Amino acid sequence: MTLPPLREVIARHGLSASKALGQNFLLDEQLLDRIARIPGPLAGERAYEVGPGPGGLTRALLRAGADVTAVERDRRCLSALAELDAAFPGKLEVIEGDALEIDEATRVPGAHVVANLPYNVGTALLVRWLGDKDWSPWWRSLTLMFQQEVAERIVAQPGTGAYGRLAVLAQWRSTARLAMKVHRSAFVPPPKVMSAVVHIVPAEQPEGVSPARLEQVTAAAFGQRRKMLRQSLKSVPGALGALESLDIDPERRAETLSVAEFVSIARELGV
Ligand code: SAM
């Protein structure tokens, strides 16, 4: 199926990029097809795209055979997306609205999430999706574009400067990997920094710990990351006792603890 070039779609529908909506569009269809392949084969699967804009990634997902549900805030994009709906009848559902207000577990259960989002919205959604107390999650996989610096914090390993709350949140019951780096020049207009796509899948045997408890421990530990745990975890009732019973040296610093060690402290503290 031949679709008009994305540049033409943008010009015809007057989709000048809005800074306020964090719009940096991807127009290279080969690059978009590569991103759409990251979740694995999508034929017959549901994809949930957040922020389709003029529909570049949406086309790639449709080409891959997915049934796509897409939520977009910018009304101006709806006519361009309607053309895609006509080209792939019955395969695209567009919701006009704010992704932060969607009840995904009801609207798109079992979906592969794919998104190129503004940084602040992407991080807010990621934290919500990973921090859900219901697990298994409603999503099957997350394929999300971030600023490269944020992507590196998501996949960071202990002992590195990038390792912190986001890494523990992303890795304690999921597997997170940096799937692809994307040069700033691939976007129109180009953002100031480089980007990267992160791919996250739920772990097969998730740890049974309260996310709120884990968050309490990592917030305290990384809130004072240069301090020893003896000092940084003082504010968390029971944490110093937990270190002792787990035989974790209180003179260590937060960034030396593995994700499993954080989980064991949280488990020791209980719900
Ligand atoms: N997916 C397109 C692409 O890759 O070319 C557009 C990417 S652009 C970085 C982000 C898109 O997300 C824009 O179309 C913007 O209007 C939309 N957006 C921003 N905030 C949103 C929100 N809260 N809910 C839904 N869409 C949002």
Short mmCIF file of C-alpha atoms and ligand atoms in Angstrom, two decimals:
data_model
loop_
_atom_site.label_atom_id
_atom_site.label_comp_id
_atom_site.label_asym_id
_atom_site.label_seq_id
_atom_site.Cartn_x
_atom_site.Cartn_y
_atom_site.Cartn_z
CA MET A 1 0.00 0.00 0.00
CA THR A 2 1.41 3.39 -1.00
CA LEU A 3 0.90 6.15 1.49
CA PRO A 4 1.84 9.80 0.85
CA PRO A 5 5.21 10.90 2.29
CA LEU A 6 4.92 12.12 5.89
CA ARG A 7 6.29 15.55 4.93
CA GLU A 8 3.37 15.97 2.56
CA VAL A 9 0.87 14.83 5.22
CA ILE A 10 2.29 17.38 7.65
CA ALA A 11 2.13 20.19 5.08
CA ARG A 12 -1.37 19.30 3.85
CA HIS A 13 -2.84 19.14 7.38
CA GLY A 14 -0.93 22.18 8.65
CA LEU A 15 0.85 20.24 11.41
CA SER A 16 3.57 22.73 12.28
CA ALA A 17 5.31 21.27 15.33
CA SER A 18 4.02 22.69 18.62
CA LYS A 19 6.68 23.20 21.30
CA ALA A 20 4.05 23.21 24.04
CA LEU A 21 2.98 19.68 23.05
CA GLY A 22 6.59 18.51 22.81
CA GLN A 23 6.24 17.72 19.12
CA ASN A 24 9.34 16.36 17.39
CA PHE A 25 8.22 14.21 14.50
CA LEU A 26 9.96 11.19 12.99
CA LEU A 27 9.66 11.05 9.20
CA ASP A 28 12.14 8.32 8.19
CA GLU A 29 9.93 5.32 7.42
CA GLN A 30 12.78 2.81 7.61
CA LEU A 31 13.67 4.05 11.08
CA LEU A 32 9.98 3.90 12.07
CA ASP A 33 9.72 0.31 10.78
CA ARG A 34 12.78 -0.61 12.88
CA ILE A 35 11.14 0.87 15.99
CA ALA A 36 7.92 -1.02 15.24
CA ARG A 37 9.91 -4.28 15.13
CA ILE A 38 11.33 -3.83 18.64
CA PRO A 39 8.29 -5.38 20.45
CA GLY A 40 8.58 -8.50 18.23
CA PRO A 41 6.04 -9.76 15.68
CA LEU A 42 2.86 -7.66 15.92
CA ALA A 43 0.56 -9.42 13.47
CA GLY A 44 -2.73 -9.98 15.26
CA GLU A 45 -1.48 -8.16 18.39
CA ARG A 46 -2.89 -4.97 19.92
CA ALA A 47 -0.53 -1.99 19.91
CA TYR A 48 -1.28 1.07 22.04
CA GLU A 49 0.40 4.16 20.67
CA VAL A 50 0.58 7.29 22.76
CA GLY A 51 0.98 10.54 20.82
CA PRO A 52 0.76 9.42 17.16
CA GLY A 53 1.02 13.01 15.82
CA PRO A 54 0.98 12.85 12.00
CA GLY A 55 1.06 9.05 12.20
CA GLY A 56 4.57 7.96 11.16
CA LEU A 57 4.95 5.33 13.86
CA THR A 58 1.26 4.49 13.53
CA ARG A 59 1.76 3.51 9.88
CA ALA A 60 4.75 1.38 10.81
CA LEU A 61 2.68 -0.46 13.44
CA LEU A 62 -0.18 -0.97 10.98
CA ARG A 63 2.26 -2.22 8.34
CA ALA A 64 3.54 -4.70 10.93
CA GLY A 65 0.00 -6.08 11.15
CA ALA A 66 -1.00 -4.70 14.56
CA ASP A 67 -4.45 -3.54 15.59
CA VAL A 68 -3.64 -0.05 16.80
CA THR A 69 -5.31 2.09 19.44
CA ALA A 70 -3.78 5.56 19.51
CA VAL A 71 -4.40 8.46 21.88
CA GLU A 72 -3.55 11.98 20.72
CA ARG A 73 -4.12 15.33 22.42
CA ASP A 74 -3.64 17.52 19.38
CA ARG A 75 -6.92 17.80 17.44
CA ARG A 76 -5.04 19.03 14.37
CA CYS A 77 -3.64 15.50 13.89
CA LEU A 78 -7.02 13.78 13.71
CA SER A 79 -7.65 14.39 9.99
CA ALA A 80 -4.22 12.96 9.10
CA LEU A 81 -4.93 9.91 11.27
CA ALA A 82 -8.36 9.50 9.63
CA GLU A 83 -6.55 8.98 6.31
CA LEU A 84 -4.62 6.12 7.87
CA ASP A 85 -7.84 4.65 9.18
CA ALA A 86 -9.16 4.67 5.61
CA ALA A 87 -5.98 3.00 4.31
CA PHE A 88 -6.13 0.23 6.97
CA PRO A 89 -9.89 -0.28 7.46
CA GLY A 90 -10.90 -1.60 10.89
CA LYS A 91 -7.29 -1.65 12.16
CA LEU A 92 -6.97 1.80 13.78
CA GLU A 93 -8.89 3.32 16.68
CA VAL A 94 -8.01 6.91 17.55
CA ILE A 95 -8.89 8.39 20.92
CA GLU A 96 -8.74 12.17 21.18
CA GLY A 97 -7.51 13.01 24.65
CA ASP A 98 -4.80 13.05 27.26
CA ALA A 99 -2.86 9.81 27.72
CA LEU A 100 -2.49 10.61 31.41
CA GLU A 101 -6.26 10.19 31.80
CA ILE A 102 -6.76 6.89 29.99
CA ASP A 103 -7.74 3.79 31.96
CA GLU A 104 -5.52 1.45 29.97
CA ALA A 105 -6.44 -1.73 31.82
CA THR A 106 -10.01 -1.28 30.50
CA ARG A 107 -9.26 0.26 27.09
CA VAL A 108 -6.21 -1.67 25.88
CA PRO A 109 -5.60 -4.77 28.02
CA GLY A 110 -2.74 -6.96 26.77
CA ALA A 111 -1.38 -4.30 24.44
CA HIS A 112 2.19 -3.67 23.36
CA VAL A 113 2.77 -0.01 24.17
CA VAL A 114 4.79 1.96 21.63
CA ALA A 115 5.38 5.69 21.96
CA ASN A 116 7.54 8.62 21.03
CA LEU A 117 6.41 11.07 23.67
CA PRO A 118 7.43 14.37 25.20
CA TYR A 119 9.93 13.69 27.98
CA ASN A 120 7.75 14.71 30.93
CA VAL A 121 4.67 12.78 29.78
CA GLY A 122 6.75 9.69 28.95
CA THR A 123 8.39 9.58 32.37
CA ALA A 124 5.09 10.16 34.20
CA LEU A 125 3.45 7.31 32.27
CA LEU A 126 6.42 4.99 32.75
CA VAL A 127 6.41 5.52 36.51
CA ARG A 128 2.65 4.90 36.62
CA TRP A 129 2.85 1.73 34.49
CA LEU A 130 5.80 0.29 36.39
CA GLY A 131 4.59 1.26 39.83
CA ASP A 132 1.16 -0.34 39.51
CA LYS A 133 0.35 -2.48 42.52
CA ASP A 134 -1.59 -4.89 40.30
CA TRP A 135 0.84 -7.26 38.62
CA SER A 136 0.91 -8.90 36.02
CA PRO A 137 0.49 -5.52 34.33
CA TRP A 138 -2.13 -4.70 31.69
CA TRP A 139 0.66 -4.16 29.12
CA ARG A 140 2.58 -6.91 27.35
CA SER A 141 5.65 -4.78 26.55
CA LEU A 142 6.72 -1.13 26.57
CA THR A 143 8.72 0.37 23.69
CA LEU A 144 9.33 3.98 24.58
CA MET A 145 11.49 6.81 23.22
CA PHE A 146 13.26 8.92 25.82
CA GLN A 147 16.06 11.42 26.00
CA GLN A 148 19.16 9.21 25.96
CA GLU A 149 20.12 10.33 29.45
CA VAL A 150 16.76 9.12 30.81
CA ALA A 151 16.98 5.86 28.85
CA GLU A 152 20.38 5.24 30.44
CA ARG A 153 18.93 5.81 33.91
CA ILE A 154 16.20 3.24 33.21
CA VAL A 155 18.62 0.45 32.23
CA ALA A 156 21.48 1.46 34.57
CA GLN A 157 23.41 -1.12 36.58
CA PRO A 158 24.62 -0.77 40.18
CA GLY A 159 27.90 1.07 40.67
CA THR A 160 27.20 3.62 37.92
CA GLY A 161 26.24 7.26 38.26
CA ALA A 162 23.03 6.66 36.28
CA TYR A 163 21.80 3.98 38.71
CA GLY A 164 18.98 5.19 40.93
CA ARG A 165 15.25 5.04 41.68
CA LEU A 166 14.23 4.76 38.04
CA ALA A 167 16.54 1.76 37.44
CA VAL A 168 15.22 -0.10 40.48
CA LEU A 169 11.63 0.68 39.51
CA ALA A 170 12.21 -0.52 35.93
CA GLN A 171 14.16 -3.65 36.85
CA TRP A 172 12.68 -5.18 40.00
CA ARG A 173 9.89 -7.03 38.22
CA SER A 174 10.66 -6.21 34.57
CA THR A 175 13.57 -6.55 32.20
CA ALA A 176 14.67 -3.28 30.63
CA ARG A 177 17.10 -2.85 27.75
CA LEU A 178 18.27 0.00 25.57
CA ALA A 179 17.04 -1.14 22.17
CA MET A 180 18.13 1.66 19.86
CA LYS A 181 19.85 5.04 19.92
CA VAL A 182 18.26 7.71 17.74
CA HIS A 183 20.23 10.73 16.53
CA ARG A 184 18.66 14.12 17.16
CA SER A 185 18.80 14.86 13.43
CA ALA A 186 16.18 12.13 12.82
CA PHE A 187 13.48 14.39 14.31
CA VAL A 188 11.70 17.37 12.78
CA PRO A 189 12.45 19.76 14.40
CA PRO A 190 15.57 18.24 16.01
CA PRO A 191 15.55 18.33 19.82
CA LYS A 192 18.64 19.57 21.71
CA VAL A 193 19.73 16.14 22.91
CA MET A 194 20.08 12.57 21.64
CA SER A 195 17.28 10.04 22.14
CA ALA A 196 17.04 6.30 22.72
CA VAL A 197 14.33 3.66 22.66
CA VAL A 198 13.91 1.47 25.73
CA HIS A 199 12.20 -1.93 25.61
CA ILE A 200 10.67 -3.31 28.79
CA VAL A 201 8.94 -6.65 29.38
CA PRO A 202 7.46 -7.97 32.63
CA ALA A 203 9.61 -10.55 34.45
CA GLU A 204 8.27 -14.10 34.42
CA GLN A 205 8.61 -14.52 38.17
CA PRO A 206 7.90 -11.13 39.70
CA GLU A 207 9.00 -10.34 43.24
CA GLY A 208 6.09 -10.08 45.68
CA VAL A 209 6.83 -6.76 47.35
CA SER A 210 4.72 -3.64 47.84
CA PRO A 211 5.76 -1.03 45.23
CA ALA A 212 5.05 1.76 47.75
CA ARG A 213 7.42 0.17 50.28
CA LEU A 214 10.15 -0.28 47.69
CA GLU A 215 9.70 3.32 46.58
CA GLN A 216 10.01 4.49 50.19
CA VAL A 217 13.34 2.67 50.56
CA THR A 218 14.84 3.80 47.23
CA ALA A 219 13.66 7.41 47.70
CA ALA A 220 15.43 7.57 51.09
CA ALA A 221 18.56 5.73 49.94
CA PHE A 222 19.08 7.67 46.70
CA GLY A 223 17.85 10.95 48.24
CA GLN A 224 21.23 10.98 49.99
CA ARG A 225 23.17 8.79 47.58
CA ARG A 226 26.62 9.92 48.77
CA LYS A 227 25.82 8.96 52.37
CA MET A 228 26.15 5.52 53.95
CA LEU A 229 22.93 3.52 54.27
CA ARG A 230 23.18 3.86 58.04
CA GLN A 231 22.53 7.60 57.55
CA SER A 232 20.32 7.66 54.45
CA LEU A 233 17.90 4.96 55.67
CA LYS A 234 17.58 6.39 59.19
CA SER A 235 14.27 8.02 58.26
CA VAL A 236 12.67 4.69 57.27
CA PRO A 237 11.30 2.90 60.36
CA GLY A 238 12.78 -0.59 60.66
CA ALA A 239 15.25 -0.19 57.78
CA LEU A 240 18.43 -0.32 59.85
CA GLY A 241 17.18 -3.50 61.55
CA ALA A 242 16.42 -4.95 58.12
CA LEU A 243 20.00 -4.26 56.97
CA GLU A 244 21.26 -6.14 60.02
CA SER A 245 19.05 -9.17 59.57
CA LEU A 246 19.91 -9.31 55.86
CA ASP A 247 23.61 -8.94 56.61
CA ILE A 248 23.91 -5.85 54.40
CA ASP A 249 26.79 -3.63 55.54
CA PRO A 250 25.29 -0.28 56.69
CA GLU A 251 28.46 1.48 55.57
CA ARG A 252 27.63 0.81 51.93
CA ARG A 253 26.09 3.51 49.74
CA ALA A 254 22.83 3.26 47.79
CA GLU A 255 24.41 2.88 44.38
CA THR A 256 26.29 -0.29 45.40
CA LEU A 257 23.09 -2.19 46.24
CA SER A 258 21.68 -4.54 43.63
CA VAL A 259 18.00 -4.37 42.68
CA ALA A 260 17.52 -7.71 44.50
CA GLU A 261 19.01 -6.23 47.69
CA PHE A 262 16.60 -3.28 47.56
CA VAL A 263 13.75 -5.73 47.10
CA SER A 264 14.89 -7.81 50.07
CA ILE A 265 15.01 -4.72 52.33
CA ALA A 266 11.50 -3.74 51.24
CA ARG A 267 10.27 -7.29 51.83
CA GLU A 268 11.80 -7.34 55.29
CA LEU A 269 9.88 -4.14 56.12
CA GLY A 270 6.58 -5.70 55.05
CA VAL A 271 3.53 -4.05 53.48
N1 SAM B 1 4.57 9.70 17.23
C1 SAM B 1 4.87 10.87 16.41
C2 SAM B 1 6.23 10.68 15.77
O1 SAM B 1 6.97 9.82 16.24
O2 SAM B 1 6.52 11.41 14.81
C3 SAM B 1 4.81 12.16 17.24
C4 SAM B 1 5.82 12.29 18.32
S1 SAM B 1 5.80 13.83 19.20
C5 SAM B 1 7.38 13.68 20.04
C6 SAM B 1 4.72 13.55 20.58
C7 SAM B 1 3.25 13.50 20.29
O3 SAM B 1 2.56 13.28 21.54
C8 SAM B 1 2.66 14.75 19.70
O4 SAM B 1 1.84 14.42 18.61
C9 SAM B 1 1.84 15.37 20.85
O5 SAM B 1 0.73 16.10 20.38
C10 SAM B 1 1.43 14.12 21.61
N2 SAM B 1 1.15 14.36 23.04
C11 SAM B 1 1.78 15.17 23.88
N3 SAM B 1 1.27 15.07 25.13
C12 SAM B 1 0.29 14.13 25.07
C13 SAM B 1 -0.62 13.57 26.02
N4 SAM B 1 -0.60 13.96 27.29
N5 SAM B 1 -1.50 12.64 25.60
C14 SAM B 1 -1.53 12.25 24.29
N6 SAM B 1 -0.70 12.73 23.36
C15 SAM B 1 0.20 13.66 23.73
#
